Amino acid sequence: MPNIASILKAEISRVARKEVRAEIESLKKASAGYRSTIADLRRQVAALEKELRRISNGASRQAAEETHEDAEALGTKRRFSASRLASHRAKLGLSAASYGALVGVSGQTIYHWEQGKARPRATQLENLATVRSLGARDVAERLGAQ
């Protein structure tokens, strides 16, 4: 005759497995629903990020076009060369402070431009172009007047 305790134990474990299985099924369904929702949200985020990049690229292109149009409206675009600045200053025999006074900046700024640590702004480029067009006498007159 079978032992009642072992039969009872087997029946309890069978019922427990059945209950756990039912709970797990509902959890699996909920988990699948959450995964689906998360995937949808990720797709939405990716689409929004893509649109944001497109808009920001368009804005940066538009800003670049506007600055290009502004430069064209002002006249020719000026180029800058640090070595040419240094050679022009040496040709005139001026100190960086004197050359800076002609351009409207400090001597330290002239040094930074010559060493390539900084670049002049557009208005400063126009001032540099003006100074480059001056002869040695004109430079002496302007420095004497200051």
Coordinates of C-alpha atoms in Angstrom, one line a residue:
M1 CA 0.0 0.0 0.0
P2 CA 1.3 3.4 -0.9
N3 CA 2.3 5.8 1.7
I4 CA -0.3 8.6 2.2
A5 CA 2.4 11.1 3.0
S6 CA 4.2 10.6 -0.4
I7 CA 0.9 10.7 -2.3
L8 CA -0.1 13.9 -0.5
K9 CA 3.3 15.4 -1.1
A10 CA 3.1 14.6 -4.8
E11 CA -0.4 16.1 -5.1
I12 CA 0.7 19.3 -3.3
S13 CA 3.7 19.7 -5.7
R14 CA 1.5 19.1 -8.7
V15 CA -1.0 21.8 -7.6
A16 CA 1.8 24.2 -6.8
R17 CA 3.3 23.7 -10.3
K18 CA -0.1 24.3 -11.8
E19 CA -0.5 27.6 -9.8
V20 CA 3.0 28.8 -10.6
R21 CA 2.5 28.0 -14.3
A22 CA -0.7 30.1 -14.3
E23 CA 1.1 33.0 -12.7
I24 CA 4.1 32.8 -15.0
E25 CA 1.8 32.8 -18.1
S26 CA 0.2 36.1 -17.0
L27 CA 3.7 37.5 -16.3
K28 CA 5.0 36.4 -19.7
K29 CA 2.0 38.1 -21.5
A30 CA 2.7 41.3 -19.5
S31 CA 6.4 41.1 -20.3
A32 CA 5.7 40.7 -24.0
G33 CA 3.4 43.7 -23.9
Y34 CA 6.1 45.8 -22.2
R35 CA 8.7 44.7 -24.7
S36 CA 6.4 45.8 -27.6
T37 CA 5.8 49.1 -25.9
I38 CA 9.5 49.7 -25.3
A39 CA 10.3 48.9 -29.0
D40 CA 7.6 51.4 -30.2
L41 CA 9.1 54.0 -27.9
R42 CA 12.6 53.4 -29.1
R43 CA 11.4 53.7 -32.7
Q44 CA 9.7 57.0 -31.8
V45 CA 12.8 58.3 -30.1
A46 CA 15.0 57.4 -33.1
A47 CA 12.6 59.1 -35.5
L48 CA 12.6 62.3 -33.3
E49 CA 16.4 62.3 -33.0
K50 CA 16.6 61.9 -36.8
E51 CA 14.3 64.8 -37.3
L52 CA 16.2 66.9 -34.8
R53 CA 19.5 66.2 -36.6
R54 CA 17.8 67.1 -39.9
I55 CA 16.5 70.4 -38.5
S56 CA 19.7 71.3 -36.8
N57 CA 21.7 70.6 -39.9
G58 CA 19.3 72.7 -41.9
A59 CA 19.6 75.5 -39.4
S60 CA 23.4 75.3 -39.5
R61 CA 23.4 75.3 -43.3
Q62 CA 21.1 78.2 -43.3
A63 CA 23.3 80.1 -40.9
A64 CA 26.4 79.3 -43.0
E65 CA 24.6 80.5 -46.1
E66 CA 23.6 83.7 -44.3
T67 CA 27.2 84.4 -43.2
H68 CA 28.4 83.7 -46.7
E69 CA 25.8 86.1 -48.1
D70 CA 26.8 88.7 -45.5
A71 CA 30.5 88.3 -46.5
E72 CA 29.6 88.7 -50.2
A73 CA 27.5 91.8 -49.3
L74 CA 30.5 93.3 -47.5
G75 CA 32.8 92.7 -50.4
T76 CA 35.6 90.4 -51.1
K77 CA 36.5 87.8 -48.5
R78 CA 39.9 88.4 -46.9
R79 CA 42.4 85.7 -46.2
F80 CA 44.9 85.7 -43.4
S81 CA 48.5 84.3 -43.2
A82 CA 50.5 84.5 -40.0
S83 CA 53.8 84.3 -41.8
R84 CA 52.9 87.1 -44.2
L85 CA 51.8 89.3 -41.2
A86 CA 55.2 88.7 -39.6
S87 CA 57.1 89.4 -42.8
H88 CA 55.2 92.6 -43.4
R89 CA 55.8 93.8 -39.8
A90 CA 59.5 92.9 -40.2
K91 CA 59.7 94.7 -43.6
L92 CA 58.3 97.9 -42.0
G93 CA 60.7 97.5 -39.0
L94 CA 57.9 97.9 -36.5
S95 CA 57.5 96.4 -33.1
A96 CA 54.4 94.3 -32.4
A97 CA 53.0 97.1 -30.2
S98 CA 53.4 99.7 -33.0
Y99 CA 51.9 97.4 -35.6
G100 CA 49.1 96.7 -33.2
A101 CA 48.5 100.4 -32.8
L102 CA 48.1 100.7 -36.6
V103 CA 45.6 97.8 -36.7
G104 CA 43.8 98.8 -33.5
V105 CA 44.8 95.8 -31.4
S106 CA 47.5 95.1 -28.7
G107 CA 51.0 94.0 -29.4
Q108 CA 50.2 90.7 -27.7
T109 CA 47.4 90.1 -30.1
I110 CA 49.8 90.6 -33.0
Y111 CA 52.2 88.0 -31.5
H112 CA 49.3 85.5 -31.1
W113 CA 48.3 86.1 -34.7
E114 CA 51.9 85.6 -35.9
Q115 CA 52.3 82.4 -33.9
G116 CA 49.0 81.0 -35.1
K117 CA 47.5 80.9 -31.7
A118 CA 44.6 83.1 -32.7
R119 CA 43.0 84.5 -35.9
P120 CA 41.8 88.0 -36.5
R121 CA 38.1 88.7 -36.9
A122 CA 36.5 90.1 -40.1
T123 CA 36.8 93.7 -39.0
Q124 CA 40.4 93.2 -37.9
L125 CA 41.1 91.6 -41.3
E126 CA 39.9 94.8 -43.0
N127 CA 42.1 96.9 -40.7
L128 CA 45.1 94.6 -41.6
A129 CA 44.3 95.0 -45.3
T130 CA 44.3 98.7 -44.9
V131 CA 47.7 98.7 -43.1
R132 CA 49.2 96.3 -45.8
S133 CA 48.2 98.9 -48.4
L134 CA 50.1 101.6 -46.6
G135 CA 53.7 102.5 -47.5
A136 CA 56.5 103.1 -45.1
R137 CA 56.0 106.9 -45.1
D138 CA 52.2 106.6 -44.5
V139 CA 52.9 104.2 -41.6
A140 CA 55.4 106.7 -40.1
E141 CA 52.9 109.5 -40.4
R142 CA 50.1 107.5 -38.8
L143 CA 52.4 106.4 -35.9
G144 CA 53.6 110.0 -35.5
A145 CA 50.0 111.3 -35.4
Q146 CA 49.1 108.8 -32.6

